[in-house]
Amino acid sequence: MSAPYDLFGTPGYEQLLAVLGAAEESHTRYERTGRLPDLERALVLFDAVLDRTENIDLRSAAMNGVGTVLWSRYERFGEPADLDGAITLFREALAPYGAEVTVTTPSYWTNLSGALRLRWLRTHDARDLTASVDAIRTALDSTPSRGARRSNRLDSLGDALLSLYHLHGDSAALAEAVESFRAAVACAEPGTEEHAWARSNLAEALRLRHHHSPDGAPEALDEAALLARAVLAAVPRRHRLYPRFLSNLASILAERHQARADPADLREAARAARRAVAATPAGHPNLVQRNAVLATVRRLELIGVADLDTTAPRVLDGGGRRSTRRERRAVRAWVRATAEAYATTPEGHALRGLALLNHGSALGTLAVAEGDPHALAAAIDLCRKAASDPTMDVSVRVGCAHLWALSVIGGGESRSPDDHAAAMEPFRLAVELLPRTASYRIGRMDRARQLGRFAGLVEDAAACALELPDPELALRLLEQGRGVLLAQALDARTDTTDALSRLPDELAAEHARLLPQLDRPEAAAFTSSGPGGTGAAHPAPGTPLAGEDRHALAERWDRLVAAIRREPGCEDFLRLPRTAEMLAGLGDEGPVVMVNISPLRCDALVLREGRVRCVPLTGLSHAEVVRRADAFLVAVRTAGDAALPMSRQRDAQSEIRETLAWLWTAVAEPVLDALALRADGRPGGEFPGRMWWIPTGPLTALPLHAAGRHENDRDNLLDRAVCSYAPTVNSLVHALRRQTARGDRPLPAPTAPLVVAVPEPPGAGLVPLEGARTEAALLAARPGARLLLDEQAVRRTVLDALPHHPWVHFACHAVAADDGAATGQVLLHDHDTAPLTLTDIARLRLPAAELAYLSACETTRGRGEYADEALHITGAFHMAGFTHVIGTLWAVDDDTSQELADHFYSAFAPRHPFPGHTAYALHTAVRAIRDADEGYRLNPSLWAPYIHVGP
């Protein structure tokens, strides 16, 4: 031990110091051998020092020692009072020193951090986790830059950051954890316990990086497996941490099996998981995690046997076939594993909810596999219990509520109205909780990933409501649970002047302070530093927002909104408008059609004249939409690939035409029939003019606006209505109000467009867009236009210019939001070093923005799990405030894009190309291209990708 100096002439100082040394030796011996008499002797000796001295340094050292003994006893027997006592003693050991740093205080801070983190696992109290991070950083501030202590403390910091990632899903915390573990490995001496521990933790962090990364980060899994195996090879099997290292390897190999379907990985994972559990004594706190890993392996074994996905509640649908004996054995093995994991996870533990959800899933699968009503009832009871528990993690509650609902309606041979009525309680709860999974605490892409875990939930809830039947409830659920990120952006732009004028000055001032801070760009780091951190009074709006600061701002925002809603007349502040208010806000320009796609049923909700009407789409199924969407994406890519034989391109065009005809038969025609829209375009004598589509789920990938048989001018939407899209009804209402408000204002000087053209982004290896130069020249001739061409079009310049131009035209390449990084970006001149991502665009607040014309490829394509969040480049411009956005669903032809832009802009006066005619101009331009000759009609991939989003 590091001996404290005796500054006070303490009687018997040397003897007391020797007793402290003997106590530490006994504790170290216990850590090595696990013999309880050594632990008991250490406690007696530390207590003896406390009984015999008032010396501050000796007492603090002894209190720290008793704390470490209680910590070890907690790990052995799992008694919460021992861990609580340890934390109290560590704090008491530090109390006399205040901010003073001594030779021993960094160790005390380190111990306090570890114990707080361990208690967080049991209680899930986020305050413990935050205090743990602060404590270990304090310790690191006074730790030498090399050696075992530095390695241990960096390892502890990484572990604390990893826990923050588990709690909030914050990728910045995960990235910093990986770097902390790498630094810990670098500081440790090879062959030491510190080195083994740091490498094992780094392996686990890399596994999580793979799990979290949009592109899967396959190299992270391979590195993790190498590290985990090396750690096991470096320590003896009787080592006290050997079971932990085994469990880590099992978890990594199970993850790699999911990524690559290698049976060898799953077999090795199963052996390691079983051995880890067998080597862990009953009551050991880490038995919780090891049982959870074994349960995961059992689930993967079942998937391999039964060829089904047990990760989703959809497993309860049963698939319409009898299970085999082998499948039933695998199901029972999974049930046993999840039952053991659930039984060993105590109430209040951070993993309790997940254990409950997994056991409920396993019981539900057993109910389907064996027709066991008792298993079904047990699954429902477990899920009800977790979903209704406000102390549970909100993501677990949402998953349990969804599973509860599907268990209720999927548990019998037939579904009765009573089943659907009973399922509405959990469905409503799940949808109500869903937005809370996407807190401002985490960055935009992290929020999207959280929401993406529950893809299909809202559509299932709406489908259940339509069985009752209650179309207004279905609409409410769809609006509440879809477009959560867009709703957050609208919150920031909603005109709250009237509500804020009635608030106390301090609440209004806090609102004014917080909004620009929440819009700051996201920093890659989690740790706050510099003058833009949490402690700054007024950080500049462009200062990157570290994860730590984001958490603090989110807490302030939540407190502020709660305080405002407590004020008289402000109860509905920033809440979703009531259904009647939304319907009234749509006006009477044309019907709005929301198409709900669920495995339970498919329907169109037609919003018109203040009413919601359900049109059942009996010829449509969720499985068919998924199949068609996947095939359509392949077809449009094949049709646009000039390197392929013409015969394959013609076949692809034929498949595209067939898909458009299917969309007509399955979706558009039933809706138009319900609206009594005759072939001449007149429902009851009135030409509706406009129609808005709000597709959901996998239907968002298909061109509803182009549905039809285009060999004639009757059976297709392009000749029957002027179609636009909207992400949600509320966003459309918001855009309509903005357009109306601007229409009442006198037109100022000519509207100056911002034209951004990068025909050939450096290093991208893409075909140059010669038509983009022509488009740019066409628009640059408009009054007041600003042209950013080639090297002038860099990220910083474009972001600085956007707030000054209500009209912007991009003519360049783009990367879709589902290609690799999942963030989507417009390829500017500096895309390699400073990409302009959809996150950059979406965080902007542009109150004067009117029209964004995106003459680029696939700007409206995103990842399937984010389909309901409009998380693509087109959606990002809409979130930023552009009332009208022209985007594309797939890759577009350069010559056609130039021709279409020419047609589009020729419809407008040179001075003001909006507000009210954007949709008509695009509609007219697309028809002109389609009708130019028969060849165009036979090649819909050329003219059908262009869409209008807005009023």
CSV table of N, CA, C and O in Angstrom, one decimal, residues 516-552:
chain,number,residue,atom,x,y,z
A,516,PRO,N,-31.8,27.0,-29.1
A,516,PRO,CA,-30.6,27.0,-30.0
A,516,PRO,C,-29.5,26.0,-29.5
A,516,PRO,O,-28.7,25.5,-30.3
A,517,GLN,N,-29.4,25.7,-28.2
A,517,GLN,CA,-28.4,24.8,-27.7
A,517,GLN,C,-28.7,23.4,-28.2
A,517,GLN,O,-27.8,22.6,-28.5
A,518,LEU,N,-30.0,23.0,-28.2
A,518,LEU,CA,-30.4,21.6,-28.6
A,518,LEU,C,-30.1,21.4,-30.1
A,518,LEU,O,-30.0,20.3,-30.6
A,519,ASP,N,-30.0,22.5,-30.9
A,519,ASP,CA,-29.8,22.4,-32.3
A,519,ASP,C,-28.3,22.5,-32.6
A,519,ASP,O,-28.0,22.4,-33.8
A,520,ARG,N,-27.4,22.5,-31.7
A,520,ARG,CA,-26.0,22.5,-32.0
A,520,ARG,C,-25.6,21.2,-32.7
A,520,ARG,O,-26.2,20.2,-32.4
A,521,PRO,N,-24.6,21.3,-33.5
A,521,PRO,CA,-24.1,20.1,-34.2
A,521,PRO,C,-23.6,19.1,-33.2
A,521,PRO,O,-23.1,19.5,-32.1
A,522,GLU,N,-23.7,17.8,-33.5
A,522,GLU,CA,-23.3,16.8,-32.6
A,522,GLU,C,-21.8,16.5,-32.6
A,522,GLU,O,-21.2,16.3,-33.7
A,523,ALA,N,-21.1,16.5,-31.5
A,523,ALA,CA,-19.7,16.2,-31.4
A,523,ALA,C,-19.5,14.7,-31.4
A,523,ALA,O,-20.4,14.0,-31.0
A,524,ALA,N,-18.4,14.2,-31.9
A,524,ALA,CA,-18.1,12.8,-31.9
A,524,ALA,C,-17.8,12.3,-30.5
A,524,ALA,O,-18.1,11.1,-30.2
A,525,ALA,N,-17.3,13.2,-29.6
A,525,ALA,CA,-16.9,12.8,-28.3
A,525,ALA,C,-18.1,12.8,-27.3
A,525,ALA,O,-19.0,13.6,-27.5
A,526,PHE,N,-18.0,12.0,-26.3
A,526,PHE,CA,-19.0,12.1,-25.2
A,526,PHE,C,-18.6,13.1,-24.1
A,526,PHE,O,-19.4,13.8,-23.6
A,527,THR,N,-17.2,13.1,-23.8
A,527,THR,CA,-16.8,14.0,-22.7
A,527,THR,C,-16.8,15.4,-23.1
A,527,THR,O,-16.4,15.8,-24.2
A,528,SER,N,-17.3,16.3,-22.2
A,528,SER,CA,-17.4,17.7,-22.5
A,528,SER,C,-16.0,18.3,-22.2
A,528,SER,O,-15.3,17.9,-21.4
A,529,SER,N,-15.7,19.3,-23.0
A,529,SER,CA,-14.5,20.0,-22.8
A,529,SER,C,-14.6,21.4,-23.5
A,529,SER,O,-15.4,21.6,-24.4
A,530,GLY,N,-13.8,22.3,-23.0
A,530,GLY,CA,-13.7,23.7,-23.6
A,530,GLY,C,-14.9,24.5,-23.2
A,530,GLY,O,-15.8,24.2,-22.4
A,531,PRO,N,-14.9,25.8,-23.7
A,531,PRO,CA,-15.9,26.8,-23.3
A,531,PRO,C,-17.3,26.5,-23.8
A,531,PRO,O,-18.2,27.1,-23.3
A,532,GLY,N,-17.4,25.5,-24.7
A,532,GLY,CA,-18.8,25.2,-25.2
A,532,GLY,C,-19.5,24.2,-24.4
A,532,GLY,O,-20.5,23.7,-24.7
A,533,GLY,N,-18.8,23.8,-23.3
A,533,GLY,CA,-19.4,22.7,-22.5
A,533,GLY,C,-20.5,23.1,-21.7
A,533,GLY,O,-21.1,24.2,-21.7
A,534,THR,N,-21.0,22.2,-20.8
A,534,THR,CA,-22.2,22.4,-20.0
A,534,THR,C,-22.1,23.6,-19.1
A,534,THR,O,-23.1,24.3,-18.9
A,535,GLY,N,-20.9,23.9,-18.7
A,535,GLY,CA,-20.8,25.0,-17.7
A,535,GLY,C,-20.8,26.3,-18.4
A,535,GLY,O,-20.9,27.4,-17.7
A,536,ALA,N,-20.7,26.4,-19.7
A,536,ALA,CA,-20.7,27.7,-20.4
A,536,ALA,C,-22.1,28.4,-20.3
A,536,ALA,O,-23.1,27.7,-20.5
A,537,ALA,N,-22.1,29.7,-20.1
A,537,ALA,CA,-23.4,30.4,-20.0
A,537,ALA,C,-24.1,30.4,-21.3
A,537,ALA,O,-25.3,30.2,-21.4
A,538,HIS,N,-23.4,30.8,-22.4
A,538,HIS,CA,-24.0,30.9,-23.7
A,538,HIS,C,-23.1,30.4,-24.7
A,538,HIS,O,-22.4,31.2,-25.5
A,539,PRO,N,-23.0,29.1,-24.9
A,539,PRO,CA,-22.1,28.5,-25.9
A,539,PRO,C,-22.6,29.0,-27.3
A,539,PRO,O,-23.8,29.1,-27.5
A,540,ALA,N,-21.7,29.2,-28.2
A,540,ALA,CA,-22.0,29.6,-29.6
A,540,ALA,C,-22.9,28.5,-30.2
A,540,ALA,O,-22.6,27.3,-30.0
A,541,PRO,N,-23.9,28.9,-31.0
A,541,PRO,CA,-24.8,27.9,-31.7
A,541,PRO,C,-24.0,26.8,-32.5
A,541,PRO,O,-24.5,25.7,-32.6
A,542,GLY,N,-22.9,27.2,-33.1
A,542,GLY,CA,-22.1,26.2,-33.9
A,542,GLY,C,-21.2,25.4,-33.1
A,542,GLY,O,-20.5,24.5,-33.7
A,543,THR,N,-21.1,25.6,-31.8
A,543,THR,CA,-20.2,24.8,-31.0
A,543,THR,C,-20.7,23.3,-30.9
A,543,THR,O,-21.8,23.1,-30.5
A,544,PRO,N,-19.8,22.4,-31.3
A,544,PRO,CA,-20.2,21.0,-31.2
A,544,PRO,C,-20.7,20.6,-29.8
A,544,PRO,O,-20.1,20.9,-28.8
A,545,LEU,N,-21.8,19.8,-29.8
A,545,LEU,CA,-22.4,19.4,-28.5
A,545,LEU,C,-22.0,18.0,-28.2
A,545,LEU,O,-22.3,17.0,-28.8
A,546,ALA,N,-21.1,17.9,-27.1
A,546,ALA,CA,-20.7,16.6,-26.6
A,546,ALA,C,-21.8,15.9,-25.9
A,546,ALA,O,-22.8,16.4,-25.5
A,547,GLY,N,-21.7,14.5,-25.9
A,547,GLY,CA,-22.7,13.7,-25.3
A,547,GLY,C,-23.1,14.1,-23.9
A,547,GLY,O,-24.2,14.1,-23.5
A,548,GLU,N,-22.0,14.4,-23.1
A,548,GLU,CA,-22.2,14.8,-21.7
A,548,GLU,C,-23.1,16.0,-21.6
A,548,GLU,O,-24.0,16.1,-20.8
A,549,ASP,N,-22.8,17.0,-22.5
A,549,ASP,CA,-23.6,18.3,-22.5
A,549,ASP,C,-25.0,18.0,-23.0
A,549,ASP,O,-26.0,18.6,-22.5
A,550,ARG,N,-25.1,17.1,-23.9
A,550,ARG,CA,-26.5,16.8,-24.5
A,550,ARG,C,-27.4,16.2,-23.4
A,550,ARG,O,-28.6,16.5,-23.3
A,551,HIS,N,-26.8,15.3,-22.5
A,551,HIS,CA,-27.6,14.7,-21.5
A,551,HIS,C,-28.1,15.8,-20.5
A,551,HIS,O,-29.2,15.8,-20.1
A,552,ALA,N,-27.2,16.8,-20.2
A,552,ALA,CA,-27.5,17.8,-19.3
A,552,ALA,C,-28.6,18.7,-19.9
A,552,ALA,O,-29.6,19.1,-19.2
